[in-house]
Every structure is written in C-alpha cells, then in structure tokens.
Amino acid sequence: MSTQPLLSPLRVVLVDDEALARARLRTLVGDCTAPVAEVVAEAADAAQAMAWLAVNTADVLLLDIHMPGMDGLALARALQRHEHVPALVFVTAHTEHAVAAFEVEALDYLTKPVRLERLQQSLQKVERYRKDSLRLGANLAQKVLLIQDRGRAERIPVADVLFLKAELKYVTVQTARRSYILDGSLNELEARHSALFMRVHRNALVARHAMRALEKHVDAEEGEGWALRLHGTEELLAVSRRQLAAVREALLRPTP
C-alpha cells in the first residue's frame, strides 16, 4: 500500500512593522493544528525580510502592506524576481488593496484582527500549494523535449521551458538561459503537455508555473490588449481576447 510522504511543518515568516501584531500572529500560528506551522523568522520591514530570504527559505510570508520604506506590495513584486518565492498571504487592516494583492500572486488576503479559523484556512491553501508544487516537480523531472540542432540532439527538461511559440514552420522553445528551435506542431505539444502548459494565444503556450502577471499592452499588429509577464524572461507574450478570462483565472489559483 502506497503512503504519502510526510511534510515538515510550514515554515512561516512574519513581516509587519508592529511588534504587537507580530506577537499575535506568532501565537495564532502556534495554535494552528491543520496544518502544523512554525514561525522561523520575523521582520519589521521589507529590507529585513529581503535580507533573511537571501540566505534562507520559507514556505509562506504573512505580510503586512503599510510599512515604512518599501511596502508589502512592493516587496511582493521584488520577490517575484527570486528563484524560490514563498507563498504570500497578506495580513492587513486595509481592505482596499485586495485586487492589487492578487495581481502579485498572493494566495490569500486576511484583514486584521485575524481569527484563528481564518488563518488556518489560509495555511491550508499554502499546504495544498506546497503539495501541488512537489507533485508538479516530480512530473516535470520525467519530461524532456528532444531538440535536433545541426546534427546534434539535445534533451531539454520541460521544467526549464518558459514558453513555446509558433514561428512559421517551427516552434521556438524558450528557457531562462536561451531559446531553441523545435521542428514540431504547437497543437501536438499542447495535447501532450496540457497539464503543464496553457494556451494564451493562437501562436503561444506558456508554462503554468512561470505565469506571473497580466499587463496592459499595445501590439503593433493587434492594437491595445493584454500581455502576460513570466518569471525568468523579460519578453511579454500577447494574450488573445478569447483566452483572457482563462488566463486571469489561472493566475488566481495555485499551479495544478
């Protein structure tokens, strides 16, 4: 009989300029039982949080928005450039920033004073996100694309691919380091890897794990519309009107 691997307690970092608020959150985190979580660090501002995360890892940041210096939303945007980004749960007295919070990929948005039941629901989301990420990593590790280049065959891990874009008779395979040319069909790639990639335009598939944010964009051919920003590349990918709602929904939920 197979058993699920036991996960360690969620590693939580508290980021709030008010010591009393951090103390209350620390107590609430300690009272959570499903899942079990532990506070591994506290930060009174964004700079302290960035310094700690530069040399340590965490599963989730419980993050205030209004702080001296860089606010919580700016910190979240800065963390998007990091390789290992903790899940973000905003904890704030202000309700008006909820939309902005989800635009920076927050898993949840809590208003103060936080109730234990509500915090536990947020940490359960983080736990599901962590399990999904581990499962996705295992699936990706087994998948490769075979690239034929000047008589040489190269196996490119699917985990490294940020997007696939149809260019005339070929498909451009883009990773964070470089691009490759694949002799194949975008439709075939979508059918084979639909769990890992999402169609955002008739000529483009993007890695679900790399999706970062939607931005207003003006295209020379299609005019004003929306484009998708991805982790690991500065290139923006146009999102068709047909796919816009699906892309928005995908950005608001954990990677499957």
CSV table of C-alpha atoms in Angstrom, one decimal:
chain,number,residue,atom,x,y,z
A,1,MET,CA,0.0,0.0,0.0
A,2,SER,CA,1.4,3.4,-1.0
A,3,THR,CA,1.7,6.2,1.5
A,4,GLN,CA,2.0,9.9,1.1
A,5,PRO,CA,5.3,11.4,2.2
A,6,LEU,CA,5.1,13.4,5.4
A,7,LEU,CA,5.7,17.1,5.0
A,8,SER,CA,7.5,19.1,7.6
A,9,PRO,CA,5.7,21.9,9.4
A,10,LEU,CA,5.1,25.0,7.2
A,11,ARG,CA,7.9,27.5,7.6
A,12,VAL,CA,6.4,30.9,8.3
A,13,VAL,CA,8.0,34.4,8.2
A,14,LEU,CA,6.1,37.3,9.7
A,15,VAL,CA,6.6,40.7,8.1
A,16,ASP,CA,5.0,43.6,10.0
A,17,ASP,CA,6.4,46.8,11.4
A,18,GLU,CA,4.2,46.4,14.6
A,19,ALA,CA,5.7,44.2,17.2
A,20,LEU,CA,2.3,43.5,18.8
A,21,ALA,CA,0.9,42.4,15.5
A,22,ARG,CA,3.8,40.0,15.0
A,23,ALA,CA,3.3,38.7,18.5
A,24,ARG,CA,-0.4,38.0,18.0
A,25,LEU,CA,0.3,36.3,14.7
A,26,ARG,CA,3.1,34.2,16.2
A,27,THR,CA,0.6,33.0,18.8
A,28,LEU,CA,-2.1,32.2,16.2
A,29,VAL,CA,0.4,30.3,14.0
A,30,GLY,CA,1.4,28.2,17.1
A,31,ASP,CA,-2.3,27.4,17.7
A,32,CYS,CA,-2.8,26.0,14.2
A,33,THR,CA,-3.0,22.3,14.0
A,34,ALA,CA,-4.1,21.5,10.5
A,35,PRO,CA,-1.6,22.1,9.0
A,36,VAL,CA,1.1,22.4,11.6
A,37,ALA,CA,3.2,25.6,11.1
A,38,GLU,CA,6.1,27.3,12.8
A,39,VAL,CA,7.4,30.8,12.7
A,40,VAL,CA,11.0,30.7,11.6
A,41,ALA,CA,11.7,34.4,11.4
A,42,GLU,CA,10.2,37.9,11.9
A,43,ALA,CA,10.9,41.1,10.0
A,44,ALA,CA,9.9,44.7,10.9
A,45,ASP,CA,10.2,45.9,7.3
A,46,ALA,CA,10.8,44.8,3.8
A,47,ALA,CA,14.6,45.2,3.9
A,48,GLN,CA,14.9,42.8,6.9
A,49,ALA,CA,12.7,40.3,5.1
A,50,MET,CA,14.7,40.5,1.9
A,51,ALA,CA,18.0,40.1,3.8
A,52,TRP,CA,16.7,37.0,5.6
A,53,LEU,CA,15.3,35.4,2.4
A,54,ALA,CA,18.6,36.0,0.6
A,55,VAL,CA,20.1,33.2,2.7
A,56,ASN,CA,17.1,31.2,4.0
A,57,THR,CA,13.9,29.7,2.6
A,58,ALA,CA,10.3,29.8,3.8
A,59,ASP,CA,7.0,28.3,2.7
A,60,VAL,CA,4.9,31.4,3.4
A,61,LEU,CA,5.2,35.1,4.2
A,62,LEU,CA,2.4,36.6,6.4
A,63,LEU,CA,2.9,40.1,5.1
A,64,ASP,CA,1.6,43.5,6.1
A,65,ILE,CA,1.0,46.1,3.4
A,66,HIS,CA,1.5,49.5,5.0
A,67,MET,CA,5.1,49.6,6.4
A,68,PRO,CA,7.9,52.2,6.5
A,69,GLY,CA,10.0,52.3,3.3
A,70,MET,CA,9.1,49.6,0.8
A,71,ASP,CA,5.5,48.5,1.4
A,72,GLY,CA,4.3,44.9,1.3
A,73,LEU,CA,3.1,45.1,-2.3
A,74,ALA,CA,6.5,46.4,-3.5
A,75,LEU,CA,8.2,43.6,-1.5
A,76,ALA,CA,6.0,41.0,-3.2
A,77,ARG,CA,6.9,42.4,-6.7
A,78,ALA,CA,10.6,42.3,-5.7
A,79,LEU,CA,10.4,38.7,-4.6
A,80,GLN,CA,8.9,37.7,-8.0
A,81,ARG,CA,12.4,38.0,-9.4
A,82,HIS,CA,13.8,35.4,-7.0
A,83,GLU,CA,14.1,31.7,-7.9
A,84,HIS,CA,12.4,30.4,-4.7
A,85,VAL,CA,9.4,32.6,-3.9
A,86,PRO,CA,7.4,31.8,-0.7
A,87,ALA,CA,3.7,31.8,-0.9
A,88,LEU,CA,2.3,35.2,0.0
A,89,VAL,CA,-0.6,35.8,2.4
A,90,PHE,CA,-1.3,39.5,3.1
A,91,VAL,CA,-2.4,40.4,6.6
A,92,THR,CA,-3.6,44.0,6.8
A,93,ALA,CA,-6.1,46.3,8.4
A,94,HIS,CA,-6.9,47.8,4.9
A,95,THR,CA,-9.4,46.1,2.6
A,96,GLU,CA,-8.9,48.3,-0.5
A,97,HIS,CA,-5.7,46.5,-1.6
A,98,ALA,CA,-7.2,43.1,-2.2
A,99,VAL,CA,-7.1,43.4,-6.0
A,100,ALA,CA,-3.5,44.6,-6.1
A,101,ALA,CA,-2.6,41.8,-3.7
A,102,PHE,CA,-3.9,39.1,-6.1
A,103,GLU,CA,-2.1,40.7,-9.0
A,104,VAL,CA,1.2,39.9,-7.3
A,105,GLU,CA,0.1,36.3,-6.9
A,106,ALA,CA,-1.0,36.3,-3.3
A,107,LEU,CA,-2.7,33.1,-2.2
A,108,ASP,CA,-4.9,34.9,0.3
A,109,TYR,CA,-5.8,38.2,1.9
A,110,LEU,CA,-6.6,38.5,5.6
A,111,THR,CA,-7.9,41.5,7.4
A,112,LYS,CA,-7.0,42.4,11.0
A,113,PRO,CA,-7.9,41.3,13.6
A,114,VAL,CA,-7.2,37.8,12.3
A,115,ARG,CA,-9.2,34.9,13.6
A,116,LEU,CA,-7.6,31.5,14.1
A,117,GLU,CA,-10.1,29.7,11.9
A,118,ARG,CA,-9.4,32.2,9.0
A,119,LEU,CA,-5.6,31.9,9.4
A,120,GLN,CA,-5.8,28.1,9.4
A,121,GLN,CA,-7.8,28.2,6.1
A,122,SER,CA,-5.0,30.3,4.6
A,123,LEU,CA,-2.3,27.9,5.7
A,124,GLN,CA,-4.3,25.0,4.3
A,125,LYS,CA,-4.2,26.8,0.9
A,126,VAL,CA,-0.4,27.1,1.3
A,127,GLU,CA,-0.2,23.4,2.2
A,128,ARG,CA,-2.1,22.4,-0.9
A,129,TYR,CA,0.1,24.7,-3.0
A,130,ARG,CA,3.2,23.0,-1.5
A,131,LYS,CA,1.9,19.5,-2.2
A,132,ASP,CA,0.9,20.5,-5.8
A,133,SER,CA,4.4,22.0,-6.3
A,134,LEU,CA,6.1,18.9,-5.1
A,135,ARG,CA,3.9,16.7,-7.4
A,136,LEU,CA,4.5,19.1,-10.3
A,137,GLY,CA,8.2,18.9,-9.8
A,138,ALA,CA,8.1,15.1,-9.9
A,139,ASN,CA,6.1,15.1,-13.1
A,140,LEU,CA,8.4,17.7,-14.7
A,141,ALA,CA,11.5,15.8,-13.8
A,142,GLN,CA,10.5,13.0,-16.1
A,143,LYS,CA,9.6,15.1,-19.2
A,144,VAL,CA,12.0,16.3,-21.8
A,145,LEU,CA,11.9,17.9,-25.3
A,146,LEU,CA,14.3,16.4,-27.9
A,147,ILE,CA,15.9,19.3,-29.9
A,148,GLN,CA,17.8,18.5,-33.1
A,149,ASP,CA,20.4,21.2,-33.8
A,150,ARG,CA,23.0,21.0,-36.6
A,151,GLY,CA,23.2,17.2,-36.4
A,152,ARG,CA,23.3,17.2,-32.6
A,153,ALA,CA,20.4,16.0,-30.3
A,154,GLU,CA,19.8,17.8,-27.0
A,155,ARG,CA,17.3,16.9,-24.3
A,156,ILE,CA,15.7,20.0,-22.8
A,157,PRO,CA,13.9,19.4,-19.5
A,158,VAL,CA,10.3,20.6,-19.8
A,159,ALA,CA,10.7,22.1,-16.3
A,160,ASP,CA,13.1,24.6,-17.9
A,161,VAL,CA,10.7,25.7,-20.6
A,162,LEU,CA,9.0,29.1,-20.1
A,163,PHE,CA,7.0,29.2,-23.3
A,164,LEU,CA,6.5,27.6,-26.7
A,165,LYS,CA,5.8,29.9,-29.6
A,166,ALA,CA,4.9,29.0,-33.2
A,167,GLU,CA,7.2,30.7,-35.7
A,168,LEU,CA,6.3,29.8,-39.4
A,169,LYS,CA,7.0,26.1,-39.7
A,170,TYR,CA,8.9,25.8,-36.4
A,171,VAL,CA,8.3,26.2,-32.6
A,172,THR,CA,10.6,28.4,-30.5
A,173,VAL,CA,11.3,26.8,-27.2
A,174,GLN,CA,12.3,29.5,-24.6
A,175,THR,CA,14.1,28.8,-21.4
A,176,ALA,CA,15.6,31.3,-18.9
A,177,ARG,CA,19.0,30.8,-20.5
A,178,ARG,CA,18.4,30.6,-24.2
A,179,SER,CA,16.0,29.7,-27.0
A,180,TYR,CA,15.9,26.6,-29.2
A,181,ILE,CA,14.1,25.7,-32.5
A,182,LEU,CA,11.9,22.6,-32.4
A,183,ASP,CA,10.6,21.0,-35.6
A,184,GLY,CA,7.1,20.2,-34.5
A,185,SER,CA,3.5,21.4,-34.1
A,186,LEU,CA,2.2,23.6,-31.3
A,187,ASN,CA,-1.1,21.7,-31.3
A,188,GLU,CA,0.8,18.4,-30.7
A,189,LEU,CA,2.8,19.9,-27.9
A,190,GLU,CA,-0.4,21.3,-26.3
A,191,ALA,CA,-2.1,17.9,-26.5
A,192,ARG,CA,1.0,16.1,-25.0
A,193,HIS,CA,1.7,18.6,-22.2
A,194,SER,CA,-1.7,20.3,-21.5
A,195,ALA,CA,-1.3,19.8,-17.7
A,196,LEU,CA,1.9,21.9,-17.7
A,197,PHE,CA,1.3,24.5,-20.4
A,198,MET,CA,-1.6,26.8,-21.2
A,199,ARG,CA,-2.7,28.3,-24.5
A,200,VAL,CA,-2.6,32.1,-24.2
A,201,HIS,CA,-2.7,32.9,-28.0
A,202,ARG,CA,-3.1,31.0,-31.2
A,203,ASN,CA,0.7,31.0,-31.5
A,204,ALA,CA,1.8,30.5,-27.9
A,205,LEU,CA,1.7,28.1,-25.0
A,206,VAL,CA,3.2,29.2,-21.6
A,207,ALA,CA,4.4,27.2,-18.6
A,208,ARG,CA,1.7,27.4,-15.9
A,209,HIS,CA,4.4,27.5,-13.2
A,210,ALA,CA,6.1,30.5,-14.9
A,211,MET,CA,2.9,32.7,-15.2
A,212,ARG,CA,3.5,36.0,-13.3
A,213,ALA,CA,1.1,38.8,-14.1
A,214,LEU,CA,-1.2,40.4,-16.8
A,215,GLU,CA,-0.3,43.8,-18.1
A,216,LYS,CA,-2.0,46.3,-20.5
A,217,HIS,CA,-0.1,46.1,-23.8
A,218,VAL,CA,-0.2,47.7,-27.2
A,219,ASP,CA,0.7,45.3,-30.1
A,220,ALA,CA,1.8,46.7,-33.4
A,221,GLU,CA,-0.5,44.3,-35.3
A,222,GLU,CA,-3.4,43.7,-32.9
A,223,GLY,CA,-3.6,47.1,-31.2
A,224,GLU,CA,-4.4,47.6,-27.5
A,225,GLY,CA,-4.8,44.4,-25.4
A,226,TRP,CA,-3.2,42.3,-22.7
A,227,ALA,CA,0.1,40.6,-22.4
A,228,LEU,CA,1.5,38.0,-19.9
A,229,ARG,CA,4.7,38.5,-18.0
A,230,LEU,CA,6.6,35.4,-17.0
A,231,HIS,CA,9.2,34.6,-14.4
A,232,GLY,CA,12.6,34.2,-15.9
A,233,THR,CA,12.2,36.4,-19.1
A,234,GLU,CA,11.6,40.0,-19.9
A,235,GLU,CA,9.6,39.1,-23.1
A,236,LEU,CA,5.9,39.8,-22.9
A,237,LEU,CA,3.5,37.3,-24.6
A,238,ALA,CA,0.3,38.6,-26.1
A,239,VAL,CA,-2.9,37.1,-24.6
A,240,SER,CA,-5.8,36.8,-27.0
A,241,ARG,CA,-9.3,38.1,-26.1
A,242,ARG,CA,-10.6,34.5,-26.2
A,243,GLN,CA,-8.1,33.3,-23.6
A,244,LEU,CA,-8.1,36.4,-21.4
A,245,ALA,CA,-10.6,35.1,-18.8
A,246,ALA,CA,-8.9,31.7,-18.6
A,247,VAL,CA,-5.5,33.3,-18.0
A,248,ARG,CA,-6.9,35.6,-15.3
A,249,GLU,CA,-8.4,32.6,-13.5
A,250,ALA,CA,-5.2,30.6,-13.8
A,251,LEU,CA,-3.2,33.5,-12.2
A,252,LEU,CA,-5.6,33.5,-9.2
A,253,ARG,CA,-5.2,29.8,-8.3
A,254,PRO,CA,-2.2,27.6,-7.3
A,255,THR,CA,-0.4,25.8,-10.1
A,256,PRO,CA,-2.2,22.4,-10.7
